[in-house]
Amino acid sequence: MQHTLDLPTGYRLRRDSDILTLCRPDDSIVARFSGAGADLNEVRKAAEQDYYPGTIYNNESPIPDAVTDQPCLQVRFFGHFEIHCNGEPVDLWRKGKALTIFKYLLAHRDRPVSRDHLMEWLWPESSLKKARSSLNVAICTLRRLLNDCSAGLQNYILLEEGYYRLCPTVRVVTDVEEFDRRYEQGCLLEKTNRIEGAAEYERAIELYRGDYLLDHLYEDWTMVERERLSNAYVDMLEQLAMYYKQTEQLQKRIQLCYRILEKDRSHENSHLLLTEAHVLLGWYGRALHQYRLFKGFLKRTHGTKPSVETEERFEKVLGRL
């Protein structure tokens, strides 16, 4: 069964009466499943999610039929914030400051967050006494909501010497972590195996449902991370567009170039790749129009004209007309 399921190295299934137990190489337990009609795909996903802690499966709840040893939070930062606990959605909407604090703690869970920082940030006009009271109310609200979720996360928000942090025994997987992991893996594979590298990039961009934490678009604490992730997203789109050029997949190349231009209307290489694709498809009018669009975007956005080198690149492509 291990070969059929293609489990990560060392992982195995153990049958005890009517229970299937998924074990790690050290024999510790990942999850248990019903032995009657167990979904083997869910078993495989449970093993892969444990082996790759950042993995999130698109449009699916994490291991919904497994009886896990510890609660697992699945967090989506791309686009509008979503969170599931052991496969069940956690309703935190319209909870104001409590939800904002939770997002911040999740985004910065690698380090404790000072109580003073939260008070100064969220209640800057309040007195110290009132700000502390407001923070205590928000934390109590958050703890109650988490305690009411499917896994009953009691004492999940810890306060130690004036610093808040999340309980380390609760597993958290996020779309951002998987995005970063696949981007890094794609960069490594690209040097030796373009096909596998492209596959990792494709999986990463599927996770990008929108910019990072759209509900906090203009807040300082999200801006740097949003820019970093946006740049990585555009870089992967461009690498994939170049890969599709080499493999002569014109329609896929065109689709990716338009996605890049949604983020950066004056992206030179995308305009060039689109112009070339239009020429190859015999769409000569579109090719010329694309070049003119590029020059117009440069002028309106940056007040500049294409460099001599850029003009030569476009002329070489348009010379095929």
PDB file of C-alpha atoms in Angstrom:
ATOM      1  CA  MET A   1       0.000   0.000   0.000  1.00  0.00           C
ATOM      2  CA  GLN A   2       2.897   2.380   0.658  1.00  0.00           C
ATOM      3  CA  HIS A   3       4.077   1.943  -2.949  1.00  0.00           C
ATOM      4  CA  THR A   4       0.567   2.470  -4.312  1.00  0.00           C
ATOM      5  CA  LEU A   5       0.056   5.617  -2.270  1.00  0.00           C
ATOM      6  CA  ASP A   6       3.566   6.899  -2.973  1.00  0.00           C
ATOM      7  CA  LEU A   7       4.014   8.081   0.616  1.00  0.00           C
ATOM      8  CA  PRO A   8       7.035  10.194   1.583  1.00  0.00           C
ATOM      9  CA  THR A   9      10.132   8.191   2.476  1.00  0.00           C
ATOM     10  CA  GLY A  10       9.723   6.261   5.742  1.00  0.00           C
ATOM     11  CA  TYR A  11       6.004   6.966   6.186  1.00  0.00           C
ATOM     12  CA  ARG A  12       3.804   3.900   6.503  1.00  0.00           C
ATOM     13  CA  LEU A  13       0.272   2.727   7.268  1.00  0.00           C
ATOM     14  CA  ARG A  14      -0.454   0.413  10.178  1.00  0.00           C
ATOM     15  CA  ARG A  15      -3.762  -1.441  10.516  1.00  0.00           C
ATOM     16  CA  ASP A  16      -5.143  -1.952  14.017  1.00  0.00           C
ATOM     17  CA  SER A  17      -8.547  -3.638  13.974  1.00  0.00           C
ATOM     18  CA  ASP A  18     -10.771  -1.220  11.987  1.00  0.00           C
ATOM     19  CA  ILE A  19      -8.366   1.710  12.205  1.00  0.00           C
ATOM     20  CA  LEU A  20      -5.635   2.714   9.777  1.00  0.00           C
ATOM     21  CA  THR A  21      -2.803   4.609  11.454  1.00  0.00           C
ATOM     22  CA  LEU A  22      -0.433   6.762   9.433  1.00  0.00           C
ATOM     23  CA  CYS A  23       3.026   6.766  11.059  1.00  0.00           C
ATOM     24  CA  ARG A  24       6.185   8.779  10.611  1.00  0.00           C
ATOM     25  CA  PRO A  25       9.595   7.120  10.199  1.00  0.00           C
ATOM     26  CA  ASP A  26      10.107   7.359  13.988  1.00  0.00           C
ATOM     27  CA  ASP A  27       6.752   5.544  14.533  1.00  0.00           C
ATOM     28  CA  SER A  28       5.023   8.661  15.914  1.00  0.00           C
ATOM     29  CA  ILE A  29       1.434   9.046  14.722  1.00  0.00           C
ATOM     30  CA  VAL A  30       0.356  11.552  12.074  1.00  0.00           C
ATOM     31  CA  ALA A  31      -3.346  10.667  11.807  1.00  0.00           C
ATOM     32  CA  ARG A  32      -5.842   7.833  12.065  1.00  0.00           C
ATOM     33  CA  PHE A  33      -8.477   6.822   9.512  1.00  0.00           C
ATOM     34  CA  SER A  34     -11.408   4.459   9.421  1.00  0.00           C
ATOM     35  CA  GLY A  35     -10.320   1.114   7.992  1.00  0.00           C
ATOM     36  CA  ALA A  36     -13.640   0.730   6.192  1.00  0.00           C
ATOM     37  CA  GLY A  37     -13.582   2.624   2.926  1.00  0.00           C
ATOM     38  CA  ALA A  38     -10.759   4.999   3.801  1.00  0.00           C
ATOM     39  CA  ASP A  39      -9.999   7.531   1.059  1.00  0.00           C
ATOM     40  CA  LEU A  40      -6.427   6.717   0.031  1.00  0.00           C
ATOM     41  CA  ASN A  41      -5.990  10.178  -1.475  1.00  0.00           C
ATOM     42  CA  GLU A  42      -6.688  11.707   1.935  1.00  0.00           C
ATOM     43  CA  VAL A  43      -4.129   9.376   3.488  1.00  0.00           C
ATOM     44  CA  ARG A  44      -1.521  10.481   0.964  1.00  0.00           C
ATOM     45  CA  LYS A  45      -2.375  14.160   1.511  1.00  0.00           C
ATOM     46  CA  ALA A  46      -2.055  13.756   5.275  1.00  0.00           C
ATOM     47  CA  ALA A  47       1.427  12.287   4.848  1.00  0.00           C
ATOM     48  CA  GLU A  48       2.504  14.986   2.394  1.00  0.00           C
ATOM     49  CA  GLN A  49       1.128  17.776   4.566  1.00  0.00           C
ATOM     50  CA  ASP A  50       3.073  16.425   7.520  1.00  0.00           C
ATOM     51  CA  TYR A  51       6.242  15.907   5.452  1.00  0.00           C
ATOM     52  CA  TYR A  52       5.928  19.369   3.858  1.00  0.00           C
ATOM     53  CA  PRO A  53       4.541  21.447   6.746  1.00  0.00           C
ATOM     54  CA  GLY A  54       3.696  24.443   4.539  1.00  0.00           C
ATOM     55  CA  THR A  55       1.529  22.501   2.100  1.00  0.00           C
ATOM     56  CA  ILE A  56      -1.990  23.735   1.434  1.00  0.00           C
ATOM     57  CA  TYR A  57      -4.261  21.954  -1.004  1.00  0.00           C
ATOM     58  CA  ASN A  58      -6.230  24.398  -3.122  1.00  0.00           C
ATOM     59  CA  ASN A  59      -9.981  24.529  -2.514  1.00  0.00           C
ATOM     60  CA  GLU A  60      -9.792  21.642  -0.057  1.00  0.00           C
ATOM     61  CA  SER A  61      -9.910  21.453   3.709  1.00  0.00           C
ATOM     62  CA  PRO A  62      -6.874  19.842   5.336  1.00  0.00           C
ATOM     63  CA  ILE A  63      -7.375  16.140   6.093  1.00  0.00           C
ATOM     64  CA  PRO A  64     -11.104  16.397   6.900  1.00  0.00           C
ATOM     65  CA  ASP A  65     -11.607  12.714   7.753  1.00  0.00           C
ATOM     66  CA  ALA A  66      -8.475  12.231   9.845  1.00  0.00           C
ATOM     67  CA  VAL A  67      -8.409  12.108  13.626  1.00  0.00           C
ATOM     68  CA  THR A  68      -5.256  14.123  14.234  1.00  0.00           C
ATOM     69  CA  ASP A  69      -3.199  14.164  17.404  1.00  0.00           C
ATOM     70  CA  GLN A  70      -3.113  17.947  17.457  1.00  0.00           C
ATOM     71  CA  PRO A  71      -5.226  20.772  15.989  1.00  0.00           C
ATOM     72  CA  CYS A  72      -4.166  22.275  12.683  1.00  0.00           C
ATOM     73  CA  LEU A  73      -4.942  25.782  11.447  1.00  0.00           C
ATOM     74  CA  GLN A  74      -4.995  26.366   7.695  1.00  0.00           C
ATOM     75  CA  VAL A  75      -4.524  30.058   6.941  1.00  0.00           C
ATOM     76  CA  ARG A  76      -4.992  31.872   3.646  1.00  0.00           C
ATOM     77  CA  PHE A  77      -3.336  35.282   3.499  1.00  0.00           C
ATOM     78  CA  PHE A  78      -3.580  35.808  -0.266  1.00  0.00           C
ATOM     79  CA  GLY A  79      -6.638  37.829  -1.190  1.00  0.00           C
ATOM     80  CA  HIS A  80      -9.194  38.011   1.589  1.00  0.00           C
ATOM     81  CA  PHE A  81      -8.195  36.331   4.826  1.00  0.00           C
ATOM     82  CA  GLU A  82      -9.623  32.865   5.528  1.00  0.00           C
ATOM     83  CA  ILE A  83      -8.915  30.353   8.245  1.00  0.00           C
ATOM     84  CA  HIS A  84      -9.942  26.738   8.863  1.00  0.00           C
ATOM     85  CA  CYS A  85      -9.343  24.636  11.954  1.00  0.00           C
ATOM     86  CA  ASN A  86      -9.108  20.886  11.330  1.00  0.00           C
ATOM     87  CA  GLY A  87     -11.031  21.405   8.110  1.00  0.00           C
ATOM     88  CA  GLU A  88     -13.812  23.526   9.600  1.00  0.00           C
ATOM     89  CA  PRO A  89     -14.095  27.277   8.836  1.00  0.00           C
ATOM     90  CA  VAL A  90     -13.487  29.580  11.783  1.00  0.00           C
ATOM     91  CA  ASP A  91     -15.930  32.493  11.776  1.00  0.00           C
ATOM     92  CA  LEU A  92     -13.956  35.541  12.849  1.00  0.00           C
ATOM     93  CA  TRP A  93     -15.561  38.069  10.530  1.00  0.00           C
ATOM     94  CA  ARG A  94     -16.709  41.435  11.860  1.00  0.00           C
ATOM     95  CA  LYS A  95     -14.750  40.908  15.063  1.00  0.00           C
ATOM     96  CA  GLY A  96     -12.838  44.168  14.668  1.00  0.00           C
ATOM     97  CA  LYS A  97      -9.657  44.485  16.658  1.00  0.00           C
ATOM     98  CA  ALA A  98      -9.753  40.843  17.819  1.00  0.00           C
ATOM     99  CA  LEU A  99      -9.455  39.639  14.225  1.00  0.00           C
ATOM    100  CA  THR A 100      -6.751  42.198  13.422  1.00  0.00           C
ATOM    101  CA  ILE A 101      -4.699  40.999  16.402  1.00  0.00           C
ATOM    102  CA  PHE A 102      -5.108  37.376  15.337  1.00  0.00           C
ATOM    103  CA  LYS A 103      -3.947  38.122  11.788  1.00  0.00           C
ATOM    104  CA  TYR A 104      -0.944  39.996  13.159  1.00  0.00           C
ATOM    105  CA  LEU A 105       0.013  37.172  15.529  1.00  0.00           C
ATOM    106  CA  LEU A 106      -0.317  34.612  12.727  1.00  0.00           C
ATOM    107  CA  ALA A 107       1.775  36.722  10.353  1.00  0.00           C
ATOM    108  CA  HIS A 108       4.463  37.258  13.023  1.00  0.00           C
ATOM    109  CA  ARG A 109       4.242  33.949  14.837  1.00  0.00           C
ATOM    110  CA  ASP A 110       8.000  33.412  14.608  1.00  0.00           C
ATOM    111  CA  ARG A 111       8.438  35.998  17.360  1.00  0.00           C
ATOM    112  CA  PRO A 112       6.431  37.261  20.372  1.00  0.00           C
ATOM    113  CA  VAL A 113       4.500  40.537  20.015  1.00  0.00           C
ATOM    114  CA  SER A 114       4.653  43.043  22.816  1.00  0.00           C
ATOM    115  CA  ARG A 115       1.478  44.121  24.570  1.00  0.00           C
ATOM    116  CA  ASP A 116       2.680  47.735  24.476  1.00  0.00           C
ATOM    117  CA  HIS A 117       3.118  47.580  20.699  1.00  0.00           C
ATOM    118  CA  LEU A 118      -0.460  46.377  20.202  1.00  0.00           C
ATOM    119  CA  MET A 119      -1.868  49.085  22.472  1.00  0.00           C
ATOM    120  CA  GLU A 120       0.097  51.883  20.779  1.00  0.00           C
ATOM    121  CA  TRP A 121      -0.815  50.594  17.324  1.00  0.00           C
ATOM    122  CA  LEU A 122      -4.530  49.860  17.789  1.00  0.00           C
ATOM    123  CA  TRP A 123      -5.507  52.489  20.394  1.00  0.00           C
ATOM    124  CA  PRO A 124      -3.051  55.359  19.838  1.00  0.00           C
ATOM    125  CA  GLU A 125      -5.405  58.055  21.165  1.00  0.00           C
ATOM    126  CA  SER A 126      -6.436  56.209  24.318  1.00  0.00           C
ATOM    127  CA  SER A 127      -4.941  56.499  27.777  1.00  0.00           C
ATOM    128  CA  LEU A 128      -2.754  53.620  28.951  1.00  0.00           C
ATOM    129  CA  LYS A 129      -5.500  52.327  31.227  1.00  0.00           C
ATOM    130  CA  LYS A 130      -8.186  52.441  28.534  1.00  0.00           C
ATOM    131  CA  ALA A 131      -5.898  50.934  25.879  1.00  0.00           C
ATOM    132  CA  ARG A 132      -4.998  48.041  28.160  1.00  0.00           C
ATOM    133  CA  SER A 133      -8.662  47.445  28.940  1.00  0.00           C
ATOM    134  CA  SER A 134      -9.532  47.473  25.222  1.00  0.00           C
ATOM    135  CA  LEU A 135      -6.709  45.051  24.474  1.00  0.00           C
ATOM    136  CA  ASN A 136      -7.846  42.695  27.242  1.00  0.00           C
ATOM    137  CA  VAL A 137     -11.397  42.705  25.844  1.00  0.00           C
ATOM    138  CA  ALA A 138     -10.126  41.983  22.327  1.00  0.00           C
ATOM    139  CA  ILE A 139      -7.903  39.123  23.533  1.00  0.00           C
ATOM    140  CA  CYS A 140     -10.755  37.621  25.590  1.00  0.00           C
ATOM    141  CA  THR A 141     -13.033  37.812  22.550  1.00  0.00           C
ATOM    142  CA  LEU A 142     -10.405  36.130  20.417  1.00  0.00           C
ATOM    143  CA  ARG A 143      -9.780  33.375  22.959  1.00  0.00           C
ATOM    144  CA  ARG A 144     -13.502  32.675  23.257  1.00  0.00           C
ATOM    145  CA  LEU A 145     -13.920  32.425  19.485  1.00  0.00           C
ATOM    146  CA  LEU A 146     -10.978  30.056  19.170  1.00  0.00           C
ATOM    147  CA  ASN A 147     -12.222  27.959  22.060  1.00  0.00           C
ATOM    148  CA  ASP A 148     -15.567  27.593  20.233  1.00  0.00           C
ATOM    149  CA  CYS A 149     -14.015  26.345  16.987  1.00  0.00           C
ATOM    150  CA  SER A 150     -13.982  22.664  15.998  1.00  0.00           C
ATOM    151  CA  ALA A 151     -10.753  21.823  17.827  1.00  0.00           C
ATOM    152  CA  GLY A 152     -11.543  23.853  20.941  1.00  0.00           C
ATOM    153  CA  LEU A 153      -8.310  25.886  21.020  1.00  0.00           C
ATOM    154  CA  GLN A 154      -8.113  26.641  24.720  1.00  0.00           C
ATOM    155  CA  ASN A 155      -5.283  28.888  25.885  1.00  0.00           C
ATOM    156  CA  TYR A 156      -4.108  29.333  22.292  1.00  0.00           C
ATOM    157  CA  ILE A 157      -3.154  32.985  22.847  1.00  0.00           C
ATOM    158  CA  LEU A 158      -0.367  33.060  25.430  1.00  0.00           C
ATOM    159  CA  LEU A 159       0.865  36.072  27.413  1.00  0.00           C
ATOM    160  CA  GLU A 160       4.375  35.779  28.818  1.00  0.00           C
ATOM    161  CA  GLU A 161       6.212  38.688  30.437  1.00  0.00           C
ATOM    162  CA  GLY A 162       4.237  41.287  28.496  1.00  0.00           C
ATOM    163  CA  TYR A 163       4.457  39.497  25.127  1.00  0.00           C
ATOM    164  CA  TYR A 164       1.732  37.626  23.250  1.00  0.00           C
ATOM    165  CA  ARG A 165       2.381  34.556  21.147  1.00  0.00           C
ATOM    166  CA  LEU A 166       0.499  31.610  19.720  1.00  0.00           C
ATOM    167  CA  CYS A 167       0.662  28.259  21.460  1.00  0.00           C
ATOM    168  CA  PRO A 168       3.478  26.332  19.734  1.00  0.00           C
ATOM    169  CA  THR A 169       1.721  22.948  19.994  1.00  0.00           C
ATOM    170  CA  VAL A 170      -0.937  23.982  17.446  1.00  0.00           C
ATOM    171  CA  ARG A 171       0.186  23.381  13.852  1.00  0.00           C
ATOM    172  CA  VAL A 172      -0.274  26.274  11.446  1.00  0.00           C
ATOM    173  CA  VAL A 173       0.028  25.962   7.665  1.00  0.00           C
ATOM    174  CA  THR A 174      -0.294  29.004   5.420  1.00  0.00           C
ATOM    175  CA  ASP A 175      -0.587  29.653   1.713  1.00  0.00           C
ATOM    176  CA  VAL A 176       2.300  32.146   1.963  1.00  0.00           C
ATOM    177  CA  GLU A 177       4.667  29.521   3.358  1.00  0.00           C
ATOM    178  CA  GLU A 178       3.751  27.061   0.619  1.00  0.00           C
ATOM    179  CA  PHE A 179       4.082  29.807  -1.994  1.00  0.00           C
ATOM    180  CA  ASP A 180       7.599  30.631  -0.745  1.00  0.00           C
ATOM    181  CA  ARG A 181       8.579  26.975  -0.575  1.00  0.00           C
ATOM    182  CA  ARG A 182       7.466  26.261  -4.121  1.00  0.00           C
ATOM    183  CA  TYR A 183       9.126  29.450  -5.406  1.00  0.00           C
ATOM    184  CA  GLU A 184      12.414  28.457  -3.790  1.00  0.00           C
ATOM    185  CA  GLN A 185      12.114  24.893  -5.071  1.00  0.00           C
ATOM    186  CA  GLY A 186      11.298  26.140  -8.560  1.00  0.00           C
ATOM    187  CA  CYS A 187      14.382  28.374  -8.581  1.00  0.00           C
ATOM    188  CA  LEU A 188      16.571  25.409  -7.623  1.00  0.00           C
ATOM    189  CA  LEU A 189      15.009  22.997 -10.128  1.00  0.00           C
ATOM    190  CA  GLU A 190      15.094  25.508 -12.952  1.00  0.00           C
ATOM    191  CA  LYS A 191      18.865  25.164 -13.116  1.00  0.00           C
ATOM    192  CA  THR A 192      18.750  21.419 -13.736  1.00  0.00           C
ATOM    193  CA  ASN A 193      15.215  20.516 -14.830  1.00  0.00           C
ATOM    194  CA  ARG A 194      13.134  23.244 -16.476  1.00  0.00           C
ATOM    195  CA  ILE A 195      10.020  21.060 -16.614  1.00  0.00           C
ATOM    196  CA  GLU A 196       9.961  20.365 -12.865  1.00  0.00           C
ATOM    197  CA  GLY A 197      10.904  23.965 -12.098  1.00  0.00           C
ATOM    198  CA  ALA A 198       7.994  25.200 -14.217  1.00  0.00           C
ATOM    199  CA  ALA A 199       5.655  22.783 -12.421  1.00  0.00           C
ATOM    200  CA  GLU A 200       6.643  24.259  -9.045  1.00  0.00           C
ATOM    201  CA  TYR A 201       6.075  27.796 -10.349  1.00  0.00           C
ATOM    202  CA  GLU A 202       2.631  26.801 -11.646  1.00  0.00           C
ATOM    203  CA  ARG A 203       1.659  25.376  -8.253  1.00  0.00           C
ATOM    204  CA  ALA A 204       2.886  28.530  -6.538  1.00  0.00           C
ATOM    205  CA  ILE A 205       0.965  30.989  -8.719  1.00  0.00           C
ATOM    206  CA  GLU A 206      -2.234  28.959  -8.203  1.00  0.00           C
ATOM    207  CA  LEU A 207      -2.015  29.978  -4.544  1.00  0.00           C
ATOM    208  CA  TYR A 208      -1.902  33.682  -5.423  1.00  0.00           C
ATOM    209  CA  ARG A 209      -5.634  34.444  -5.196  1.00  0.00           C
ATOM    210  CA  GLY A 210      -4.949  38.147  -4.781  1.00  0.00           C
ATOM    211  CA  ASP A 211      -2.501  40.459  -3.076  1.00  0.00           C
ATOM    212  CA  TYR A 212      -1.443  39.706   0.484  1.00  0.00           C
ATOM    213  CA  LEU A 213      -4.129  40.579   3.081  1.00  0.00           C
ATOM    214  CA  LEU A 214      -6.317  42.749   0.880  1.00  0.00           C
ATOM    215  CA  ASP A 215      -8.382  43.727   3.917  1.00  0.00           C
ATOM    216  CA  HIS A 216      -5.327  45.633   5.211  1.00  0.00           C
ATOM    217  CA  LEU A 217      -4.166  47.106   1.926  1.00  0.00           C
ATOM    218  CA  TYR A 218      -2.964  50.450   3.278  1.00  0.00           C
ATOM    219  CA  GLU A 219      -1.546  49.398   6.633  1.00  0.00           C
ATOM    220  CA  ASP A 220       2.208  49.694   7.101  1.00  0.00           C
ATOM    221  CA  TRP A 221       2.672  46.235   8.595  1.00  0.00           C
ATOM    222  CA  THR A 222       1.424  44.513   5.431  1.00  0.00           C
ATOM    223  CA  MET A 223       3.077  46.653   2.764  1.00  0.00           C
ATOM    224  CA  VAL A 224       6.603  45.234   2.719  1.00  0.00           C
ATOM    225  CA  GLU A 225       5.403  41.633   2.720  1.00  0.00           C
ATOM    226  CA  ARG A 226       2.824  42.403   0.027  1.00  0.00           C
ATOM    227  CA  GLU A 227       5.494  43.934  -2.205  1.00  0.00           C
ATOM    228  CA  ARG A 228       7.858  40.990  -1.658  1.00  0.00           C
ATOM    229  CA  LEU A 229       5.218  38.437  -2.558  1.00  0.00           C
ATOM    230  CA  SER A 230       3.988  40.459  -5.536  1.00  0.00           C
ATOM    231  CA  ASN A 231       7.527  40.657  -6.926  1.00  0.00           C
ATOM    232  CA  ALA A 232       7.998  36.901  -6.497  1.00  0.00           C
ATOM    233  CA  TYR A 233       4.666  36.288  -8.235  1.00  0.00           C
ATOM    234  CA  VAL A 234       5.608  38.457 -11.232  1.00  0.00           C
ATOM    235  CA  ASP A 235       9.036  36.830 -11.417  1.00  0.00           C
ATOM    236  CA  MET A 236       7.493  33.351 -11.590  1.00  0.00           C
ATOM    237  CA  LEU A 237       4.990  34.457 -14.219  1.00  0.00           C
ATOM    238  CA  GLU A 238       7.828  35.830 -16.324  1.00  0.00           C
ATOM    239  CA  GLN A 239       9.922  32.676 -15.917  1.00  0.00           C
ATOM    240  CA  LEU A 240       6.924  30.579 -16.957  1.00  0.00           C
ATOM    241  CA  ALA A 241       6.237  32.835 -19.935  1.00  0.00           C
ATOM    242  CA  MET A 242       9.849  32.334 -21.078  1.00  0.00           C
ATOM    243  CA  TYR A 243       9.466  28.581 -20.565  1.00  0.00           C
ATOM    244  CA  TYR A 244       6.308  28.555 -22.690  1.00  0.00           C
ATOM    245  CA  LYS A 245       8.164  30.520 -25.339  1.00  0.00           C
ATOM    246  CA  GLN A 246      10.867  27.847 -25.479  1.00  0.00           C
ATOM    247  CA  THR A 247       8.258  25.072 -25.601  1.00  0.00           C
ATOM    248  CA  GLU A 248       6.216  26.968 -28.226  1.00  0.00           C
ATOM    249  CA  GLN A 249       3.046  27.128 -26.113  1.00  0.00           C
ATOM    250  CA  LEU A 250       1.817  30.445 -27.479  1.00  0.00           C
ATOM    251  CA  GLN A 251      -1.590  30.645 -25.819  1.00  0.00           C
ATOM    252  CA  LYS A 252      -0.181  29.918 -22.360  1.00  0.00           C
ATOM    253  CA  ARG A 253       2.549  32.491 -22.940  1.00  0.00           C
ATOM    254  CA  ILE A 254      -0.049  35.103 -23.877  1.00  0.00           C
ATOM    255  CA  GLN A 255      -2.193  34.366 -20.812  1.00  0.00           C
ATOM    256  CA  LEU A 256       0.754  34.734 -18.448  1.00  0.00           C
ATOM    257  CA  CYS A 257       1.929  37.966 -20.049  1.00  0.00           C
ATOM    258  CA  TYR A 258      -1.491  39.527 -19.541  1.00  0.00           C
ATOM    259  CA  ARG A 259      -1.371  38.457 -15.879  1.00  0.00           C
ATOM    260  CA  ILE A 260       1.980  40.208 -15.513  1.00  0.00           C
ATOM    261  CA  LEU A 261       0.601  43.364 -17.121  1.00  0.00           C
ATOM    262  CA  GLU A 262      -2.253  43.374 -14.607  1.00  0.00           C
ATOM    263  CA  LYS A 263       0.449  43.937 -11.967  1.00  0.00           C
ATOM    264  CA  ASP A 264       2.807  46.135 -14.022  1.00  0.00           C
ATOM    265  CA  ARG A 265       1.412  47.767 -17.170  1.00  0.00           C
ATOM    266  CA  SER A 266       4.833  48.865 -18.381  1.00  0.00           C
ATOM    267  CA  HIS A 267       6.598  45.482 -17.935  1.00  0.00           C
ATOM    268  CA  GLU A 268       8.907  45.519 -20.941  1.00  0.00           C
ATOM    269  CA  ASN A 269       9.535  41.815 -21.433  1.00  0.00           C
ATOM    270  CA  SER A 270       5.832  40.978 -21.253  1.00  0.00           C
ATOM    271  CA  HIS A 271       4.981  43.494 -23.966  1.00  0.00           C
ATOM    272  CA  LEU A 272       7.821  42.097 -26.076  1.00  0.00           C
ATOM    273  CA  LEU A 273       6.733  38.475 -25.578  1.00  0.00           C
ATOM    274  CA  LEU A 274       3.140  39.405 -26.424  1.00  0.00           C
ATOM    275  CA  THR A 275       4.201  41.285 -29.547  1.00  0.00           C
ATOM    276  CA  GLU A 276       6.258  38.300 -30.682  1.00  0.00           C
ATOM    277  CA  ALA A 277       3.414  35.856 -29.950  1.00  0.00           C
ATOM    278  CA  HIS A 278       0.984  37.984 -31.975  1.00  0.00           C
ATOM    279  CA  VAL A 279       3.405  37.987 -34.903  1.00  0.00           C
ATOM    280  CA  LEU A 280       3.815  34.203 -34.758  1.00  0.00           C
ATOM    281  CA  LEU A 281       0.035  33.792 -34.744  1.00  0.00           C
ATOM    282  CA  GLY A 282      -0.297  36.114 -37.721  1.00  0.00           C
ATOM    283  CA  TRP A 283      -2.037  38.803 -35.708  1.00  0.00           C
ATOM    284  CA  TYR A 284      -0.013  41.653 -37.193  1.00  0.00           C
ATOM    285  CA  GLY A 285      -2.390  44.439 -36.190  1.00  0.00           C
ATOM    286  CA  ARG A 286      -2.339  43.253 -32.584  1.00  0.00           C
ATOM    287  CA  ALA A 287       1.460  43.098 -32.652  1.00  0.00           C
ATOM    288  CA  LEU A 288       1.756  46.744 -33.700  1.00  0.00           C
ATOM    289  CA  HIS A 289      -0.940  47.760 -31.228  1.00  0.00           C
ATOM    290  CA  GLN A 290       0.921  46.009 -28.393  1.00  0.00           C
ATOM    291  CA  TYR A 291       4.106  47.910 -29.181  1.00  0.00           C
ATOM    292  CA  ARG A 292       2.217  51.223 -29.210  1.00  0.00           C
ATOM    293  CA  LEU A 293       0.540  50.338 -25.919  1.00  0.00           C
ATOM    294  CA  PHE A 294       3.953  49.724 -24.371  1.00  0.00           C
ATOM    295  CA  LYS A 295       5.267  53.130 -25.486  1.00  0.00           C
ATOM    296  CA  GLY A 296       2.096  54.805 -24.234  1.00  0.00           C
ATOM    297  CA  PHE A 297       2.334  53.177 -20.812  1.00  0.00           C
ATOM    298  CA  LEU A 298       5.995  54.198 -20.503  1.00  0.00           C
ATOM    299  CA  LYS A 299       5.186  57.802 -21.319  1.00  0.00           C
ATOM    300  CA  ARG A 300       2.151  58.081 -19.025  1.00  0.00           C
ATOM    301  CA  THR A 301       3.589  56.113 -16.118  1.00  0.00           C
ATOM    302  CA  HIS A 302       7.251  57.099 -16.146  1.00  0.00           C
ATOM    303  CA  GLY A 303       7.423  60.040 -18.569  1.00  0.00           C
ATOM    304  CA  THR A 304      10.075  58.248 -20.647  1.00  0.00           C
ATOM    305  CA  LYS A 305      10.567  56.638 -24.034  1.00  0.00           C
ATOM    306  CA  PRO A 306      11.910  53.141 -24.767  1.00  0.00           C
ATOM    307  CA  SER A 307      15.704  52.900 -24.715  1.00  0.00           C
ATOM    308  CA  VAL A 308      17.603  52.396 -27.957  1.00  0.00           C
ATOM    309  CA  GLU A 309      18.227  48.781 -26.980  1.00  0.00           C
ATOM    310  CA  THR A 310      14.530  48.227 -26.300  1.00  0.00           C
ATOM    311  CA  GLU A 311      13.556  49.805 -29.629  1.00  0.00           C
ATOM    312  CA  GLU A 312      15.953  47.464 -31.379  1.00  0.00           C
ATOM    313  CA  ARG A 313      14.434  44.421 -29.657  1.00  0.00           C
ATOM    314  CA  PHE A 314      10.930  45.385 -30.773  1.00  0.00           C
ATOM    315  CA  GLU A 315      12.086  46.256 -34.288  1.00  0.00           C
ATOM    316  CA  LYS A 316      13.678  42.816 -34.585  1.00  0.00           C
ATOM    317  CA  VAL A 317      10.378  41.166 -33.614  1.00  0.00           C
ATOM    318  CA  LEU A 318       8.269  43.460 -35.783  1.00  0.00           C
ATOM    319  CA  GLY A 319      10.683  42.993 -38.652  1.00  0.00           C
ATOM    320  CA  ARG A 320       9.061  39.626 -39.181  1.00  0.00           C
ATOM    321  CA  LEU A 321       5.935  41.389 -40.437  1.00  0.00           C
TER     322      LEU A 321
END
